Amino acid sequence: MGHKFISQKKQNKEEMFDALVKNAVDFLDSSLDDLDKRPKNSIVDFYSSVELFLKARLMHEHWTLILSRPELANLNSFQVGDFHSVFLDDAVKRMKNILCEPIPTKAVDAFKALGEHRNQIVHFAHTKYHDIDATKVSVVVEQWCAWHYLHELLVTTWSPVFDDYIEEIQRIHKRMMRQQDFITARFTEIYPDIENKKKSGKQIEVCNHCNMAAAEVIEENRWGNDFECLVCGVKDTLLKKTKATIPCQSCNEDFEFFNKDLKNCPHCDAEIEHEYVLKACKEQYSDGDGWCEEGEWVAYCHGCHDDTPSVFYIDGLWSCVSCFDRGWGAISCPNCDEFVTGDMDTIQYFACVRCEDDVRASIAENGF
């Protein structure tokens, strides 16, 4: 990498992983410190933290995975920090293809949006971010959304990897949640506008991101209502709920299981195991829709990329019990014959979530 201006002591994998995670936490603290007076700095530091946590997850699997070009790996250079590291897009691909832990599409979108703002700030100038008060609103919105997904990854999906740092992660979470005061003040500020929209016939729901009654319904669909939150700016869908039940594996009492926040049985408080939910749903909800022939119909989810089929036809909608998304169509892929959800045209004329990487590789190799 040429002449060096910085000299670092050699570290082993454990020491480098620890330094990487602590650096990510430091960037989060710095981001929150800068929110009031330097919100542009805040978004730069927050995005840096996101990338560092992704690299830490990759490095926990193997140190070469955080290199931009693993084929040029040199352990001695790596141990003194002499290497080019992977960026967000490649980190996401390696998470899916090598670790078999795909990051949910909505999370990736939130991280990429943050990255685009960061790039505008660092490499040029962000025309949106010039007034401090207005900028803080925008930054809190972006970070609120990104932290929603990052925190879920750290404390749930990746909990075995980051368990030693849970106290620091939860401390940051509490700091992030203090922005609730700011969100509440923002809600109070625009409350008259919300009331006027209600009076004019607009439907207002509770936003599933900032938890404020400020989600203006833009479009009603069979699977739920698309909305834009007037407080935090998030555009998302309030999915249609289901009252479908399965029996608890401990007390055998029926409970409404389709809820991503439900971790324990409401009757006996026993932990709800994901594997059991899959098994119970196979027994009760694997008949499929009206287009399905006799047999067991469980689809792979294109949203969370779960390697186990997790989408069942529940209350008239294809519903994933891993990421709790609903309403997509399900079809047998004509390319690989797997039963999957996703965009029907993309699956029919290109590929599905199960075979798209192979199809792209074939196109790159053969030109068709």
Tab-separated table of C-alpha atoms in Angstrom:
chain	number	residue	atom	x	y	z
A	1	MET	CA	0.000	0.000	0.000
A	2	GLY	CA	3.013	2.301	-0.324
A	3	HIS	CA	4.680	4.566	2.222
A	4	LYS	CA	3.121	4.536	5.683
A	5	PHE	CA	2.664	7.525	7.960
A	6	ILE	CA	1.068	5.541	10.787
A	7	SER	CA	2.631	2.680	12.691
A	8	GLN	CA	0.383	0.278	14.622
A	9	LYS	CA	1.253	-2.607	16.902
A	10	LYS	CA	0.398	-6.082	15.715
A	11	GLN	CA	-2.932	-7.410	17.078
A	12	ASN	CA	-4.531	-10.832	16.996
A	13	LYS	CA	-8.047	-11.465	15.684
A	14	GLU	CA	-9.728	-11.100	19.092
A	15	GLU	CA	-7.981	-7.809	19.803
A	16	MET	CA	-8.884	-6.426	16.390
A	17	PHE	CA	-12.515	-7.516	16.750
A	18	ASP	CA	-12.704	-5.839	20.150
A	19	ALA	CA	-11.126	-2.646	18.779
A	20	LEU	CA	-13.524	-2.675	15.825
A	21	VAL	CA	-16.642	-2.956	17.998
A	22	LYS	CA	-15.440	-0.327	20.464
A	23	ASN	CA	-14.673	1.999	17.556
A	24	ALA	CA	-18.231	1.480	16.252
A	25	VAL	CA	-19.649	2.336	19.684
A	26	ASP	CA	-17.417	5.441	19.872
A	27	PHE	CA	-18.776	6.656	16.540
A	28	LEU	CA	-22.342	6.191	17.805
A	29	ASP	CA	-21.571	8.218	20.928
A	30	SER	CA	-19.928	10.919	18.819
A	31	SER	CA	-22.929	10.946	16.485
A	32	LEU	CA	-25.348	11.535	19.354
A	33	ASP	CA	-23.041	14.155	20.902
A	34	ASP	CA	-23.105	16.151	17.654
A	35	LEU	CA	-26.848	16.022	16.971
A	36	ASP	CA	-27.671	19.473	18.378
A	37	LYS	CA	-24.832	21.632	17.026
A	38	ARG	CA	-23.245	19.596	14.228
A	39	PRO	CA	-25.982	17.360	12.771
A	40	LYS	CA	-24.062	16.843	9.514
A	41	ASN	CA	-21.114	15.432	11.486
A	42	SER	CA	-23.632	13.289	13.318
A	43	ILE	CA	-24.856	11.528	10.202
A	44	VAL	CA	-21.289	10.900	8.971
A	45	ASP	CA	-20.304	9.286	12.278
A	46	PHE	CA	-23.516	7.260	12.474
A	47	TYR	CA	-22.956	5.761	9.032
A	48	SER	CA	-19.342	4.987	9.916
A	49	SER	CA	-20.622	3.030	12.905
A	50	VAL	CA	-23.032	1.019	10.729
A	51	GLU	CA	-20.184	-0.014	8.408
A	52	LEU	CA	-17.934	-0.917	11.351
A	53	PHE	CA	-20.575	-3.194	12.906
A	54	LEU	CA	-21.052	-4.972	9.566
A	55	LYS	CA	-17.284	-5.443	9.256
A	56	ALA	CA	-17.126	-6.752	12.818
A	57	ARG	CA	-19.784	-9.353	12.039
A	58	LEU	CA	-17.861	-10.445	8.945
A	59	MET	CA	-14.529	-10.535	10.763
A	60	HIS	CA	-15.999	-12.699	13.509
A	61	GLU	CA	-16.524	-15.337	10.811
A	62	HIS	CA	-13.084	-14.856	9.217
A	63	TRP	CA	-10.708	-11.917	9.002
A	64	THR	CA	-10.370	-12.099	5.206
A	65	LEU	CA	-14.075	-11.279	4.770
A	66	ILE	CA	-13.551	-7.612	5.625
A	67	LEU	CA	-10.878	-7.160	2.948
A	68	SER	CA	-11.955	-5.512	-0.295
A	69	ARG	CA	-9.918	-8.143	-2.160
A	70	PRO	CA	-9.662	-11.318	-0.040
A	71	GLU	CA	-7.503	-12.973	-2.707
A	72	LEU	CA	-4.684	-10.568	-1.745
A	73	ALA	CA	-4.955	-11.340	1.968
A	74	ASN	CA	-1.776	-11.008	4.017
A	75	LEU	CA	-2.080	-11.796	7.714
A	76	ASN	CA	0.931	-9.719	8.775
A	77	SER	CA	-0.406	-6.648	6.958
A	78	PHE	CA	-3.870	-7.226	8.382
A	79	GLN	CA	-2.604	-7.447	11.949
A	80	VAL	CA	-1.095	-3.948	11.710
A	81	GLY	CA	-4.095	-2.448	9.920
A	82	ASP	CA	-2.467	-2.290	6.481
A	83	PHE	CA	-5.398	-3.184	4.191
A	84	HIS	CA	-8.398	-1.830	2.261
A	85	SER	CA	-11.676	-2.865	3.864
A	86	VAL	CA	-15.007	-3.785	2.318
A	87	PHE	CA	-17.790	-1.249	1.685
A	88	LEU	CA	-21.504	-1.601	2.460
A	89	ASP	CA	-22.676	-3.249	-0.782
A	90	ASP	CA	-20.048	-5.987	-0.706
A	91	ALA	CA	-20.500	-6.478	3.036
A	92	VAL	CA	-24.210	-7.107	2.476
A	93	LYS	CA	-23.477	-9.593	-0.333
A	94	ARG	CA	-20.956	-11.505	1.781
A	95	MET	CA	-23.405	-11.604	4.678
A	96	LYS	CA	-25.893	-13.350	2.416
A	97	ASN	CA	-23.659	-15.521	0.217
A	98	ILE	CA	-20.950	-16.580	2.681
A	99	LEU	CA	-22.461	-16.296	6.164
A	100	CYS	CA	-25.979	-17.246	4.959
A	101	GLU	CA	-27.301	-14.415	7.140
A	102	PRO	CA	-28.978	-12.049	4.670
A	103	ILE	CA	-29.806	-8.611	6.046
A	104	PRO	CA	-33.505	-7.734	5.521
A	105	THR	CA	-34.109	-5.559	2.456
A	106	LYS	CA	-35.674	-2.747	4.492
A	107	ALA	CA	-32.608	-2.622	6.736
A	108	VAL	CA	-30.257	-2.467	3.750
A	109	ASP	CA	-32.356	0.325	2.242
A	110	ALA	CA	-32.169	2.296	5.505
A	111	PHE	CA	-28.377	1.880	5.680
A	112	LYS	CA	-27.951	2.847	2.018
A	113	ALA	CA	-30.082	5.977	2.464
A	114	LEU	CA	-27.851	6.983	5.357
A	115	GLY	CA	-24.786	6.283	3.213
A	116	GLU	CA	-26.047	8.462	0.373
A	117	HIS	CA	-26.479	11.402	2.755
A	118	ARG	CA	-23.020	10.743	4.167
A	119	ASN	CA	-21.442	10.703	0.699
A	120	GLN	CA	-23.068	13.990	-0.268
A	121	ILE	CA	-21.782	15.619	2.910
A	122	VAL	CA	-18.231	14.252	2.732
A	123	HIS	CA	-17.556	14.414	-1.013
A	124	PHE	CA	-19.463	17.541	-2.016
A	125	ALA	CA	-22.163	19.461	-0.174
A	126	HIS	CA	-25.649	18.494	0.907
A	127	THR	CA	-28.128	21.112	-0.308
A	128	LYS	CA	-30.779	19.827	2.100
A	129	TYR	CA	-28.602	20.274	5.170
A	130	HIS	CA	-27.994	23.986	5.650
A	131	ASP	CA	-30.367	25.069	8.421
A	132	ILE	CA	-29.394	23.506	11.778
A	133	ASP	CA	-32.921	23.077	13.170
A	134	ALA	CA	-34.290	21.605	9.951
A	135	THR	CA	-31.214	19.425	9.594
A	136	LYS	CA	-31.620	17.917	13.051
A	137	VAL	CA	-35.162	16.854	12.178
A	138	SER	CA	-33.935	15.130	9.012
A	139	VAL	CA	-30.946	13.515	10.704
A	140	VAL	CA	-32.963	12.152	13.625
A	141	VAL	CA	-35.420	10.672	11.112
A	142	GLU	CA	-32.637	8.929	9.165
A	143	GLN	CA	-30.860	7.661	12.272
A	144	TRP	CA	-34.062	6.584	13.981
A	145	CYS	CA	-34.908	4.368	11.026
A	146	ALA	CA	-31.377	2.947	10.630
A	147	TRP	CA	-30.977	2.286	14.367
A	148	HIS	CA	-34.304	0.437	14.406
A	149	TYR	CA	-32.764	-2.194	12.111
A	150	LEU	CA	-29.174	-2.120	13.404
A	151	HIS	CA	-30.268	-2.592	17.021
A	152	GLU	CA	-32.460	-5.532	16.016
A	153	LEU	CA	-29.498	-7.175	14.268
A	154	LEU	CA	-27.137	-6.602	17.204
A	155	VAL	CA	-29.424	-7.867	19.975
A	156	THR	CA	-31.307	-10.582	18.082
A	157	THR	CA	-29.846	-11.964	14.842
A	158	TRP	CA	-26.213	-11.371	15.825
A	159	SER	CA	-26.613	-11.642	19.589
A	160	PRO	CA	-24.143	-14.559	19.970
A	161	VAL	CA	-21.478	-12.428	18.274
A	162	PHE	CA	-22.027	-9.184	20.209
A	163	ASP	CA	-23.248	-10.560	23.533
A	164	ASP	CA	-20.122	-9.346	25.369
A	165	TYR	CA	-20.975	-5.785	24.316
A	166	ILE	CA	-24.694	-5.853	25.169
A	167	GLU	CA	-24.347	-3.325	28.009
A	168	GLU	CA	-22.725	-0.787	25.693
A	169	ILE	CA	-25.279	-1.469	22.956
A	170	GLN	CA	-28.179	-1.010	25.362
A	171	ARG	CA	-26.575	2.166	26.746
A	172	ILE	CA	-26.494	3.556	23.202
A	173	HIS	CA	-30.076	2.371	22.713
A	174	LYS	CA	-31.177	4.377	25.751
A	175	ARG	CA	-29.384	7.441	24.394
A	176	MET	CA	-31.104	6.936	21.054
A	177	MET	CA	-34.479	6.543	22.719
A	178	ARG	CA	-33.996	9.877	24.472
A	179	GLN	CA	-34.580	11.358	21.073
A	180	GLN	CA	-38.167	10.398	21.846
A	181	ASP	CA	-38.384	13.761	23.640
A	182	PHE	CA	-37.417	15.445	20.391
A	183	ILE	CA	-39.883	13.293	18.438
A	184	THR	CA	-42.632	14.157	20.945
A	185	ALA	CA	-41.850	17.862	20.618
A	186	ARG	CA	-41.974	17.487	16.841
A	187	PHE	CA	-45.380	15.791	17.146
A	188	THR	CA	-46.675	18.610	19.374
A	189	GLU	CA	-45.422	21.167	16.860
A	190	ILE	CA	-47.289	19.668	13.918
A	191	TYR	CA	-50.326	18.424	15.861
A	192	PRO	CA	-52.610	21.196	14.477
A	193	ASP	CA	-51.724	20.099	10.929
A	194	ILE	CA	-52.512	16.478	11.838
A	195	GLU	CA	-55.914	17.504	13.216
A	196	ASN	CA	-56.665	19.504	10.076
A	197	LYS	CA	-55.857	16.472	7.938
A	198	LYS	CA	-58.218	14.344	10.035
A	199	LYS	CA	-60.994	16.917	9.615
A	200	SER	CA	-60.462	16.910	5.858
A	201	GLY	CA	-61.020	13.140	5.819
A	202	LYS	CA	-57.444	11.870	5.884
A	203	GLN	CA	-56.843	8.593	7.738
A	204	ILE	CA	-54.165	8.886	10.438
A	205	GLU	CA	-52.674	5.799	12.111
A	206	VAL	CA	-49.911	5.158	14.670
A	207	CYS	CA	-46.505	5.041	12.948
A	208	ASN	CA	-44.713	1.719	13.525
A	209	HIS	CA	-41.345	3.526	13.641
A	210	CYS	CA	-41.699	6.570	15.917
A	211	ASN	CA	-44.942	5.356	17.595
A	212	MET	CA	-46.651	8.705	17.041
A	213	ALA	CA	-50.243	8.968	15.783
A	214	ALA	CA	-48.991	10.749	12.687
A	215	ALA	CA	-48.945	8.141	9.914
A	216	GLU	CA	-50.989	9.550	7.050
A	217	VAL	CA	-52.458	6.719	4.975
A	218	ILE	CA	-51.564	7.274	1.327
A	219	GLU	CA	-53.039	4.115	-0.161
A	220	GLU	CA	-55.166	1.263	1.147
A	221	ASN	CA	-54.277	-2.239	-0.040
A	222	ARG	CA	-55.594	-5.707	0.629
A	223	TRP	CA	-52.464	-6.472	2.659
A	224	GLY	CA	-52.295	-3.184	4.564
A	225	ASN	CA	-52.118	0.603	4.349
A	226	ASP	CA	-49.184	2.465	2.810
A	227	PHE	CA	-48.355	5.564	4.848
A	228	GLU	CA	-45.991	8.478	5.251
A	229	CYS	CA	-45.316	9.607	8.805
A	230	LEU	CA	-45.729	13.352	9.328
A	231	VAL	CA	-43.351	13.247	12.322
A	232	CYS	CA	-40.431	11.009	11.356
A	233	GLY	CA	-40.874	11.030	7.585
A	234	VAL	CA	-40.712	7.248	7.191
A	235	LYS	CA	-42.669	5.697	4.331
A	236	ASP	CA	-43.808	2.172	5.092
A	237	THR	CA	-46.811	-0.141	5.267
A	238	LEU	CA	-49.062	-0.909	8.220
A	239	LEU	CA	-49.729	-4.575	7.540
A	240	LYS	CA	-53.162	-6.086	7.952
A	241	LYS	CA	-53.235	-7.981	11.236
A	242	THR	CA	-54.304	-11.578	11.620
A	243	LYS	CA	-56.035	-13.307	14.524
A	244	ALA	CA	-54.721	-16.697	13.440
A	245	THR	CA	-53.459	-18.827	16.319
A	246	ILE	CA	-51.249	-21.784	17.125
A	247	PRO	CA	-51.122	-23.733	20.407
A	248	CYS	CA	-48.311	-23.000	22.837
A	249	GLN	CA	-45.759	-25.811	22.935
A	250	SER	CA	-45.694	-25.590	26.751
A	251	CYS	CA	-49.250	-24.963	27.958
A	252	ASN	CA	-51.122	-25.873	24.742
A	253	GLU	CA	-53.244	-22.701	24.948
A	254	ASP	CA	-53.891	-20.968	21.625
A	255	PHE	CA	-52.262	-17.563	21.083
A	256	GLU	CA	-52.026	-15.060	18.223
A	257	PHE	CA	-48.478	-15.678	17.050
A	258	PHE	CA	-48.065	-13.314	14.094
A	259	ASN	CA	-46.302	-10.514	15.949
A	260	LYS	CA	-42.558	-9.824	15.628
A	261	ASP	CA	-42.454	-8.360	19.147
A	262	LEU	CA	-44.036	-11.409	20.795
A	263	LYS	CA	-41.251	-13.413	22.446
A	264	ASN	CA	-43.178	-15.330	25.139
A	265	CYS	CA	-46.508	-17.103	25.402
A	266	PRO	CA	-49.136	-14.665	26.786
A	267	HIS	CA	-50.601	-17.484	28.913
A	268	CYS	CA	-47.617	-19.226	30.538
A	269	ASP	CA	-44.708	-16.911	29.592
A	270	ALA	CA	-42.773	-19.767	27.968
A	271	GLU	CA	-40.305	-18.655	25.300
A	272	ILE	CA	-41.697	-18.911	21.767
A	273	GLU	CA	-39.143	-20.802	19.686
A	274	HIS	CA	-38.994	-19.958	15.982
A	275	GLU	CA	-38.519	-23.594	15.008
A	276	TYR	CA	-41.703	-24.504	16.863
A	277	VAL	CA	-43.676	-21.727	15.110
A	278	LEU	CA	-42.528	-23.113	11.744
A	279	LYS	CA	-43.537	-26.638	12.773
A	280	ALA	CA	-46.948	-25.540	14.099
A	281	CYS	CA	-47.671	-23.468	11.006
A	282	LYS	CA	-46.794	-26.403	8.761
A	283	GLU	CA	-49.402	-28.439	10.594
A	284	GLN	CA	-52.121	-25.758	10.356
A	285	TYR	CA	-51.397	-23.378	7.471
A	286	SER	CA	-49.656	-25.243	4.656
A	287	ASP	CA	-52.657	-25.788	2.342
A	288	GLY	CA	-51.778	-22.744	0.212
A	289	ASP	CA	-54.187	-20.495	-1.675
A	290	GLY	CA	-56.788	-21.363	-4.309
A	291	TRP	CA	-54.115	-21.806	-6.989
A	292	CYS	CA	-52.312	-24.531	-5.051
A	293	GLU	CA	-52.938	-28.207	-5.597
A	294	GLU	CA	-53.117	-30.705	-2.754
A	295	GLY	CA	-49.980	-30.987	-0.680
A	296	GLU	CA	-47.778	-28.881	1.556
A	297	TRP	CA	-47.241	-25.291	0.357
A	298	VAL	CA	-44.665	-23.251	2.239
A	299	ALA	CA	-42.686	-20.582	0.372
A	300	TYR	CA	-39.204	-19.130	0.718
A	301	CYS	CA	-39.331	-15.439	1.675
A	302	HIS	CA	-37.681	-12.984	-0.736
A	303	GLY	CA	-37.695	-10.315	1.978
A	304	CYS	CA	-35.694	-11.872	4.816
A	305	HIS	CA	-34.015	-14.551	2.625
A	306	ASP	CA	-34.537	-17.168	5.345
A	307	ASP	CA	-32.925	-20.422	4.217
A	308	THR	CA	-35.912	-22.297	5.646
A	309	PRO	CA	-39.315	-21.917	3.925
A	310	SER	CA	-41.216	-19.568	6.233
A	311	VAL	CA	-44.147	-18.119	4.261
A	312	PHE	CA	-47.609	-19.604	4.891
A	313	TYR	CA	-51.052	-18.707	3.543
A	314	ILE	CA	-52.677	-17.223	6.643
A	315	ASP	CA	-56.016	-15.379	6.688
A	316	GLY	CA	-55.992	-14.855	2.935
A	317	LEU	CA	-52.422	-13.537	2.657
A	318	TRP	CA	-49.009	-15.125	2.176
A	319	SER	CA	-47.324	-14.336	5.490
A	320	CYS	CA	-43.700	-14.815	6.573
A	321	VAL	CA	-43.258	-15.993	10.160
A	322	SER	CA	-39.568	-15.005	10.118
A	323	CYS	CA	-39.744	-11.312	9.144
A	324	PHE	CA	-43.547	-10.891	9.571
A	325	ASP	CA	-44.105	-9.347	6.150
A	326	ARG	CA	-47.382	-10.109	4.382
A	327	GLY	CA	-49.208	-9.748	1.107
A	328	TRP	CA	-46.727	-10.854	-1.556
A	329	GLY	CA	-47.638	-13.418	-4.175
A	330	ALA	CA	-46.108	-16.900	-4.102
A	331	ILE	CA	-45.122	-18.904	-7.175
A	332	SER	CA	-42.980	-21.853	-8.254
A	333	CYS	CA	-39.897	-20.383	-9.929
A	334	PRO	CA	-39.675	-21.634	-13.548
A	335	ASN	CA	-35.869	-21.476	-13.339
A	336	CYS	CA	-35.134	-23.485	-10.163
A	337	ASP	CA	-38.611	-24.829	-9.291
A	338	GLU	CA	-38.492	-23.488	-5.713
A	339	PHE	CA	-41.739	-22.120	-4.249
A	340	VAL	CA	-40.992	-18.475	-3.438
A	341	THR	CA	-42.480	-15.039	-2.822
A	342	GLY	CA	-41.533	-11.851	-4.673
A	343	ASP	CA	-42.354	-9.859	-7.766
A	344	MET	CA	-44.113	-12.254	-10.135
A	345	ASP	CA	-42.711	-10.751	-13.368
A	346	THR	CA	-39.141	-10.800	-12.046
A	347	ILE	CA	-39.469	-14.445	-11.022
A	348	GLN	CA	-41.099	-15.535	-14.284
A	349	TYR	CA	-38.776	-13.699	-16.663
A	350	PHE	CA	-35.508	-13.542	-14.700
A	351	ALA	CA	-35.011	-15.403	-11.423
A	352	CYS	CA	-36.165	-15.761	-7.827
A	353	VAL	CA	-34.396	-15.030	-4.558
A	354	ARG	CA	-33.086	-18.595	-4.467
A	355	CYS	CA	-31.404	-18.628	-7.871
A	356	GLU	CA	-30.784	-14.980	-8.849
A	357	ASP	CA	-27.077	-15.072	-7.925
A	358	ASP	CA	-26.499	-18.162	-10.068
A	359	VAL	CA	-28.433	-16.607	-12.960
A	360	ARG	CA	-26.398	-13.385	-12.768
A	361	ALA	CA	-23.167	-15.371	-12.649
A	362	SER	CA	-24.262	-17.376	-15.703
A	363	ILE	CA	-25.120	-14.180	-17.597
A	364	ALA	CA	-21.744	-12.652	-16.692
A	365	GLU	CA	-19.928	-15.795	-17.811
A	366	ASN	CA	-21.893	-16.632	-20.955
A	367	GLY	CA	-23.368	-13.274	-21.933
A	368	PHE	CA	-26.959	-14.535	-21.734
